[in-house]
Amino acid sequence: MLAFLHQLSDGLDVVVSNAGISINRPLAQSLDRYHDFTRTMALNYFAPVKLLLSLIPLLAKKNGHIINVSTINALLLPVPYWAAYQASKTAFDTWLRSAEPELKIKKICVTSIYLPLVKTPMIEPTIAYRTAPAMSPVHVSEIIGHALYSKRKVYKPWWLIFGQWASVSFRTPLAFIIPRLIMKKERERGNV
Ligand SMILES: NC(=O)c1ccc[n+]([C@@H]2O[C@H](COP(=O)([O-])OP(=O)(O)OC[C@H]3O[C@@H](n4cnc5c(N)ncnc54)[C@H](OP(=O)(O)O)[C@@H]3O)[C@@H](O)[C@H]2O)c1
């Protein structure tokens, strides 16, 4: 794909980093699954970094635009069972935010889109999400489309600010409450 893109002598207008993999798995079931962590990092972090390192000169030619499809979890207190996914999505979010000032001086614009739950095949394996409120993929496409011309730096749901506030303000009580919630869940499943 990079070989093809480098044939575009005029440069590149937009890169949307969307491909991703998620894994919801307790630590107890991950002890022999190191590959879960390497494969989430490979797709959610190393792949977009590798693509962008190669594409930055092409984007610079056109005052281009990078749109990262991220998750609200990257801005919230990490939650159990999602360590592989959250760590890898947060890694790329941090990389892009760190690179952003250097991209800006090359006139490359960056948009980070922090999505809540979206009704796509990604959430199908998680039973609890089947009835949870979720955005439609069409709505997400509209947000990405809008970002293409508004060039806004960040999209996040309006209510996320309360989650971010709670993540900071209640970090200590949540560290006390969350293990108890997990213990209750594991007891109900008969795992403890
Ligand atoms: N769904 C949610 O609730 C949610 C919430 C927040 C953020 N997001 C983010 O939204 C983005 C899109 O996810 P989605 O919900 O649309 O998930 P999805 O339905 O599982 O789609 C995943 C996408 O990633 C591509 N992909 C997977 N492995 C790949 C690989 N090795 N190489 C290239 N492409 C690969 C898939 O392409 P193929 O179809 O060709 O396999 C597919 O287009 C992800 O970055 C995800 O983290 C999703």
mmCIF file of C-alpha atoms and ligand atoms in Angstrom:
data_model
loop_
_atom_site.group_PDB
_atom_site.id
_atom_site.type_symbol
_atom_site.label_atom_id
_atom_site.label_comp_id
_atom_site.label_asym_id
_atom_site.label_seq_id
_atom_site.Cartn_x
_atom_site.Cartn_y
_atom_site.Cartn_z
ATOM 1 C CA MET A 1 0.000 0.000 0.000
ATOM 2 C CA LEU A 2 2.853 2.383 0.835
ATOM 3 C CA ALA A 3 4.507 1.642 -2.527
ATOM 4 C CA PHE A 4 1.233 2.568 -4.250
ATOM 5 C CA LEU A 5 0.749 5.754 -2.208
ATOM 6 C CA HIS A 6 4.299 6.894 -2.921
ATOM 7 C CA GLN A 7 3.471 6.914 -6.636
ATOM 8 C CA LEU A 8 1.169 9.894 -5.921
ATOM 9 C CA SER A 9 3.638 12.593 -6.844
ATOM 10 C CA ASP A 10 1.224 15.424 -5.846
ATOM 11 C CA GLY A 11 1.030 14.221 -2.252
ATOM 12 C CA LEU A 12 -1.779 13.052 -0.010
ATOM 13 C CA ASP A 13 -4.724 15.031 1.370
ATOM 14 C CA VAL A 14 -6.011 12.815 4.178
ATOM 15 C CA VAL A 15 -5.144 9.733 6.210
ATOM 16 C CA VAL A 16 -7.922 8.271 8.354
ATOM 17 C CA SER A 17 -6.504 5.812 10.879
ATOM 18 C CA ASN A 18 -9.487 3.567 11.531
ATOM 19 C CA ALA A 19 -8.446 -0.106 11.418
ATOM 20 C CA GLY A 20 -8.481 -1.570 14.903
ATOM 21 C CA ILE A 21 -8.873 -4.686 16.981
ATOM 22 C CA SER A 22 -10.355 -4.923 20.469
ATOM 23 C CA ILE A 23 -9.984 -7.652 23.079
ATOM 24 C CA ASN A 24 -12.086 -8.049 26.210
ATOM 25 C CA ARG A 25 -10.408 -10.692 28.379
ATOM 26 C CA PRO A 26 -9.709 -10.983 32.131
ATOM 27 C CA LEU A 27 -6.085 -11.199 33.199
ATOM 28 C CA ALA A 28 -6.689 -14.675 34.624
ATOM 29 C CA GLN A 29 -7.548 -15.876 31.094
ATOM 30 C CA SER A 30 -4.618 -14.004 29.523
ATOM 31 C CA LEU A 31 -1.703 -15.663 31.319
ATOM 32 C CA ASP A 32 -0.786 -17.784 28.290
ATOM 33 C CA ARG A 33 -1.953 -15.188 25.767
ATOM 34 C CA TYR A 34 0.957 -12.743 25.408
ATOM 35 C CA HIS A 35 0.038 -12.642 21.712
ATOM 36 C CA ASP A 36 -3.154 -10.707 22.595
ATOM 37 C CA PHE A 37 -0.920 -7.839 23.656
ATOM 38 C CA THR A 38 1.409 -8.041 20.665
ATOM 39 C CA ARG A 39 -1.438 -8.236 18.135
ATOM 40 C CA THR A 40 -3.343 -5.264 19.602
ATOM 41 C CA MET A 41 -0.136 -3.214 19.669
ATOM 42 C CA ALA A 42 0.709 -4.336 16.113
ATOM 43 C CA LEU A 43 -2.569 -3.084 14.648
ATOM 44 C CA ASN A 44 -3.622 -0.269 16.991
ATOM 45 C CA TYR A 45 -0.191 1.302 17.548
ATOM 46 C CA PHE A 46 2.730 0.121 15.392
ATOM 47 C CA ALA A 47 0.787 -0.049 12.102
ATOM 48 C CA PRO A 48 -0.471 3.577 12.131
ATOM 49 C CA VAL A 49 2.932 4.820 13.373
ATOM 50 C CA LYS A 50 4.682 2.943 10.547
ATOM 51 C CA LEU A 51 2.211 4.227 7.937
ATOM 52 C CA LEU A 52 2.416 7.817 9.099
ATOM 53 C CA LEU A 53 6.223 7.908 9.352
ATOM 54 C CA SER A 54 6.270 6.976 5.694
ATOM 55 C CA LEU A 55 3.376 9.249 4.667
ATOM 56 C CA ILE A 56 4.325 12.479 6.464
ATOM 57 C CA PRO A 57 6.337 13.797 3.469
ATOM 58 C CA LEU A 58 3.344 13.126 1.167
ATOM 59 C CA LEU A 59 0.915 14.806 3.603
ATOM 60 C CA ALA A 60 3.249 17.794 3.966
ATOM 61 C CA LYS A 61 3.093 18.394 0.181
ATOM 62 C CA LYS A 62 -0.681 18.962 0.365
ATOM 63 C CA ASN A 63 -1.033 20.587 3.843
ATOM 64 C CA GLY A 64 -2.714 17.298 4.648
ATOM 65 C CA HIS A 65 -4.878 16.020 7.447
ATOM 66 C CA ILE A 66 -4.576 13.015 9.816
ATOM 67 C CA ILE A 67 -7.790 11.759 11.421
ATOM 68 C CA ASN A 68 -7.395 9.233 14.211
ATOM 69 C CA VAL A 69 -10.421 7.133 15.163
ATOM 70 C CA SER A 70 -9.766 6.754 18.868
ATOM 71 C CA THR A 71 -11.869 5.747 21.844
ATOM 72 C CA ILE A 72 -13.198 7.581 24.899
ATOM 73 C CA ASN A 73 -11.254 5.035 26.991
ATOM 74 C CA ALA A 74 -8.037 6.799 25.996
ATOM 75 C CA LEU A 75 -9.239 9.777 28.078
ATOM 76 C CA LEU A 76 -10.726 7.868 31.021
ATOM 77 C CA LEU A 77 -9.564 5.777 33.957
ATOM 78 C CA PRO A 78 -8.570 2.367 32.517
ATOM 79 C CA VAL A 79 -11.050 -0.407 33.296
ATOM 80 C CA PRO A 80 -10.403 -4.124 33.929
ATOM 81 C CA TYR A 81 -10.632 -6.764 31.170
ATOM 82 C CA TRP A 82 -9.684 -4.260 28.434
ATOM 83 C CA ALA A 83 -5.962 -3.836 29.208
ATOM 84 C CA ALA A 84 -4.678 -4.905 25.770
ATOM 85 C CA TYR A 85 -7.120 -2.693 23.844
ATOM 86 C CA GLN A 86 -6.872 0.349 26.082
ATOM 87 C CA ALA A 87 -3.075 0.298 26.314
ATOM 88 C CA SER A 88 -2.691 0.041 22.519
ATOM 89 C CA LYS A 89 -5.295 2.721 21.675
ATOM 90 C CA THR A 90 -3.840 5.042 24.307
ATOM 91 C CA ALA A 91 -0.322 4.420 22.939
ATOM 92 C CA PHE A 92 -1.268 5.727 19.488
ATOM 93 C CA ASP A 93 -3.351 8.580 20.897
ATOM 94 C CA THR A 94 -0.337 9.685 22.954
ATOM 95 C CA TRP A 95 2.051 9.264 20.001
ATOM 96 C CA LEU A 96 -0.133 11.420 17.754
ATOM 97 C CA ARG A 97 -0.715 14.116 20.373
ATOM 98 C CA SER A 98 3.003 14.199 21.034
ATOM 99 C CA ALA A 99 3.807 14.476 17.308
ATOM 100 C CA GLU A 100 1.072 17.065 16.659
ATOM 101 C CA PRO A 101 3.146 20.261 17.238
ATOM 102 C CA GLU A 102 5.841 18.933 14.864
ATOM 103 C CA LEU A 103 3.182 18.051 12.299
ATOM 104 C CA LYS A 104 1.627 21.503 12.689
ATOM 105 C CA ILE A 105 4.809 23.271 11.618
ATOM 106 C CA LYS A 106 4.700 21.117 8.473
ATOM 107 C CA LYS A 107 1.095 22.392 8.048
ATOM 108 C CA ILE A 108 -0.354 18.922 8.648
ATOM 109 C CA CYS A 109 -3.543 19.072 10.662
ATOM 110 C CA VAL A 110 -4.536 16.414 13.233
ATOM 111 C CA THR A 111 -8.023 15.411 14.398
ATOM 112 C CA SER A 112 -8.601 12.926 17.224
ATOM 113 C CA ILE A 113 -12.074 11.416 17.348
ATOM 114 C CA TYR A 114 -12.868 9.849 20.721
ATOM 115 C CA LEU A 115 -15.772 7.486 20.177
ATOM 116 C CA PRO A 116 -18.102 5.892 22.709
ATOM 117 C CA LEU A 117 -19.677 2.519 21.919
ATOM 118 C CA VAL A 118 -20.483 2.124 18.196
ATOM 119 C CA LYS A 119 -22.734 -0.599 16.764
ATOM 120 C CA THR A 120 -20.190 -2.446 14.643
ATOM 121 C CA PRO A 121 -18.998 -6.075 14.542
ATOM 122 C CA MET A 122 -16.303 -5.059 17.059
ATOM 123 C CA ILE A 123 -18.756 -5.017 19.956
ATOM 124 C CA GLU A 124 -20.697 -8.161 18.998
ATOM 125 C CA PRO A 125 -18.622 -10.626 21.096
ATOM 126 C CA THR A 126 -19.317 -8.600 24.284
ATOM 127 C CA ILE A 127 -22.732 -9.784 25.504
ATOM 128 C CA ALA A 128 -23.222 -6.777 27.833
ATOM 129 C CA TYR A 129 -22.930 -4.420 24.841
ATOM 130 C CA ARG A 130 -25.703 -6.055 22.815
ATOM 131 C CA THR A 131 -28.408 -4.010 24.562
ATOM 132 C CA ALA A 132 -26.262 -1.007 25.512
ATOM 133 C CA PRO A 133 -26.882 2.340 23.787
ATOM 134 C CA ALA A 134 -24.422 2.729 20.923
ATOM 135 C CA MET A 135 -23.766 5.195 18.108
ATOM 136 C CA SER A 136 -24.563 4.149 14.569
ATOM 137 C CA PRO A 137 -21.630 3.685 12.150
ATOM 138 C CA VAL A 138 -23.387 6.160 9.807
ATOM 139 C CA HIS A 139 -23.273 8.823 12.518
ATOM 140 C CA VAL A 140 -19.541 8.131 12.997
ATOM 141 C CA SER A 141 -18.981 8.443 9.226
ATOM 142 C CA GLU A 142 -20.695 11.846 9.370
ATOM 143 C CA ILE A 143 -18.417 12.942 12.226
ATOM 144 C CA ILE A 144 -15.350 11.884 10.208
ATOM 145 C CA GLY A 145 -16.752 13.572 7.078
ATOM 146 C CA HIS A 146 -17.430 16.783 9.026
ATOM 147 C CA ALA A 147 -13.892 16.750 10.470
ATOM 148 C CA LEU A 148 -12.528 16.616 6.912
ATOM 149 C CA TYR A 149 -13.650 20.166 6.212
ATOM 150 C CA SER A 150 -14.015 21.680 9.708
ATOM 151 C CA LYS A 151 -10.494 20.412 10.601
ATOM 152 C CA ARG A 152 -11.543 20.447 14.257
ATOM 153 C CA LYS A 153 -8.822 19.119 16.528
ATOM 154 C CA VAL A 154 -10.965 16.955 18.769
ATOM 155 C CA TYR A 155 -14.356 15.282 18.642
ATOM 156 C CA LYS A 156 -15.658 13.765 21.855
ATOM 157 C CA PRO A 157 -19.196 13.266 23.179
ATOM 158 C CA TRP A 158 -20.393 16.243 25.265
ATOM 159 C CA TRP A 159 -20.873 14.057 28.336
ATOM 160 C CA LEU A 160 -17.291 12.754 28.330
ATOM 161 C CA ILE A 161 -16.166 15.738 30.400
ATOM 162 C CA PHE A 162 -18.083 14.278 33.384
ATOM 163 C CA GLY A 163 -16.303 10.920 32.920
ATOM 164 C CA GLN A 164 -12.934 12.674 32.694
ATOM 165 C CA TRP A 165 -13.740 14.685 35.828
ATOM 166 C CA ALA A 166 -14.802 11.508 37.688
ATOM 167 C CA SER A 167 -11.655 9.668 36.478
ATOM 168 C CA VAL A 168 -9.482 12.316 38.129
ATOM 169 C CA SER A 169 -11.618 13.208 41.170
ATOM 170 C CA PHE A 170 -12.665 9.700 42.172
ATOM 171 C CA ARG A 171 -9.542 7.750 41.245
ATOM 172 C CA THR A 172 -8.936 6.627 44.853
ATOM 173 C CA PRO A 173 -12.549 5.593 45.669
ATOM 174 C CA LEU A 174 -12.850 3.874 42.262
ATOM 175 C CA ALA A 175 -9.650 1.903 42.991
ATOM 176 C CA PHE A 176 -11.465 0.674 46.105
ATOM 177 C CA ILE A 177 -14.856 0.004 44.469
ATOM 178 C CA ILE A 178 -13.809 -1.610 41.144
ATOM 179 C CA PRO A 179 -12.047 -4.699 42.632
ATOM 180 C CA ARG A 180 -15.196 -5.347 44.719
ATOM 181 C CA LEU A 181 -17.395 -5.120 41.621
ATOM 182 C CA ILE A 182 -15.110 -7.571 39.818
ATOM 183 C CA MET A 183 -15.134 -9.966 42.767
ATOM 184 C CA LYS A 184 -18.985 -9.866 42.747
ATOM 185 C CA LYS A 185 -19.054 -10.530 38.987
ATOM 186 C CA GLU A 186 -16.555 -13.421 39.270
ATOM 187 C CA ARG A 187 -18.605 -14.949 42.135
ATOM 188 C CA GLU A 188 -21.769 -14.757 40.005
ATOM 189 C CA ARG A 189 -19.858 -16.543 37.214
ATOM 190 C CA GLY A 190 -18.687 -19.169 39.723
ATOM 191 C CA ASN A 191 -15.004 -18.345 39.082
ATOM 192 C CA VAL A 192 -14.159 -17.531 42.757
HETATM 193 N N1 LIG B 1 -17.083 -0.201 17.869
HETATM 194 C C1 LIG B 1 -16.855 0.543 18.937
HETATM 195 O O1 LIG B 1 -17.605 0.534 19.934
HETATM 196 C C2 LIG B 1 -15.680 1.481 18.947
HETATM 197 C C3 LIG B 1 -15.586 2.400 19.987
HETATM 198 C C4 LIG B 1 -14.516 3.278 20.033
HETATM 199 C C5 LIG B 1 -13.559 3.265 19.033
HETATM 200 N N2 LIG B 1 -13.663 2.359 18.031
HETATM 201 C C6 LIG B 1 -12.617 2.338 17.011
HETATM 202 O O2 LIG B 1 -13.209 2.421 15.731
HETATM 203 C C7 LIG B 1 -12.312 1.836 14.773
HETATM 204 C C8 LIG B 1 -13.100 0.952 13.839
HETATM 205 O O3 LIG B 1 -13.593 -0.146 14.595
HETATM 206 P P1 LIG B 1 -14.982 -0.857 14.272
HETATM 207 O O4 LIG B 1 -15.862 -0.662 15.428
HETATM 208 O O5 LIG B 1 -15.461 -0.463 12.922
HETATM 209 O O6 LIG B 1 -14.469 -2.356 14.325
HETATM 210 P P2 LIG B 1 -14.724 -3.552 13.312
HETATM 211 O O7 LIG B 1 -16.120 -3.551 12.905
HETATM 212 O O8 LIG B 1 -14.165 -4.751 14.012
HETATM 213 O O9 LIG B 1 -13.809 -3.167 12.099
HETATM 214 C C9 LIG B 1 -12.413 -3.215 12.238
HETATM 215 C C10 LIG B 1 -11.785 -2.634 11.020
HETATM 216 O O10 LIG B 1 -10.368 -2.797 11.128
HETATM 217 C C11 LIG B 1 -9.893 -3.469 9.954
HETATM 218 N N3 LIG B 1 -8.812 -4.391 10.292
HETATM 219 C C12 LIG B 1 -8.797 -5.337 11.251
HETATM 220 N N4 LIG B 1 -7.617 -5.981 11.263
HETATM 221 C C13 LIG B 1 -6.868 -5.443 10.267
HETATM 222 C C14 LIG B 1 -5.542 -5.645 9.793
HETATM 223 N N5 LIG B 1 -4.744 -6.564 10.352
HETATM 224 N N6 LIG B 1 -5.104 -4.890 8.768
HETATM 225 C C15 LIG B 1 -5.901 -3.967 8.221
HETATM 226 N N7 LIG B 1 -7.158 -3.695 8.632
HETATM 227 C C16 LIG B 1 -7.628 -4.427 9.647
HETATM 228 C C17 LIG B 1 -11.074 -4.271 9.443
HETATM 229 O O11 LIG B 1 -10.890 -4.483 8.082
HETATM 230 P P3 LIG B 1 -11.547 -5.779 7.367
HETATM 231 O O12 LIG B 1 -13.010 -5.560 7.443
HETATM 232 O O13 LIG B 1 -10.972 -5.726 6.019
HETATM 233 O O14 LIG B 1 -11.119 -6.950 8.199
HETATM 234 C C18 LIG B 1 -12.235 -3.336 9.728
HETATM 235 O O15 LIG B 1 -12.347 -2.360 8.733
HETATM 236 C C19 LIG B 1 -11.241 1.086 15.578
HETATM 237 O O16 LIG B 1 -10.048 1.840 15.570
HETATM 238 C C20 LIG B 1 -11.827 1.032 16.976
HETATM 239 O O17 LIG B 1 -10.817 1.008 17.990
HETATM 240 C C21 LIG B 1 -14.709 1.460 17.944
#
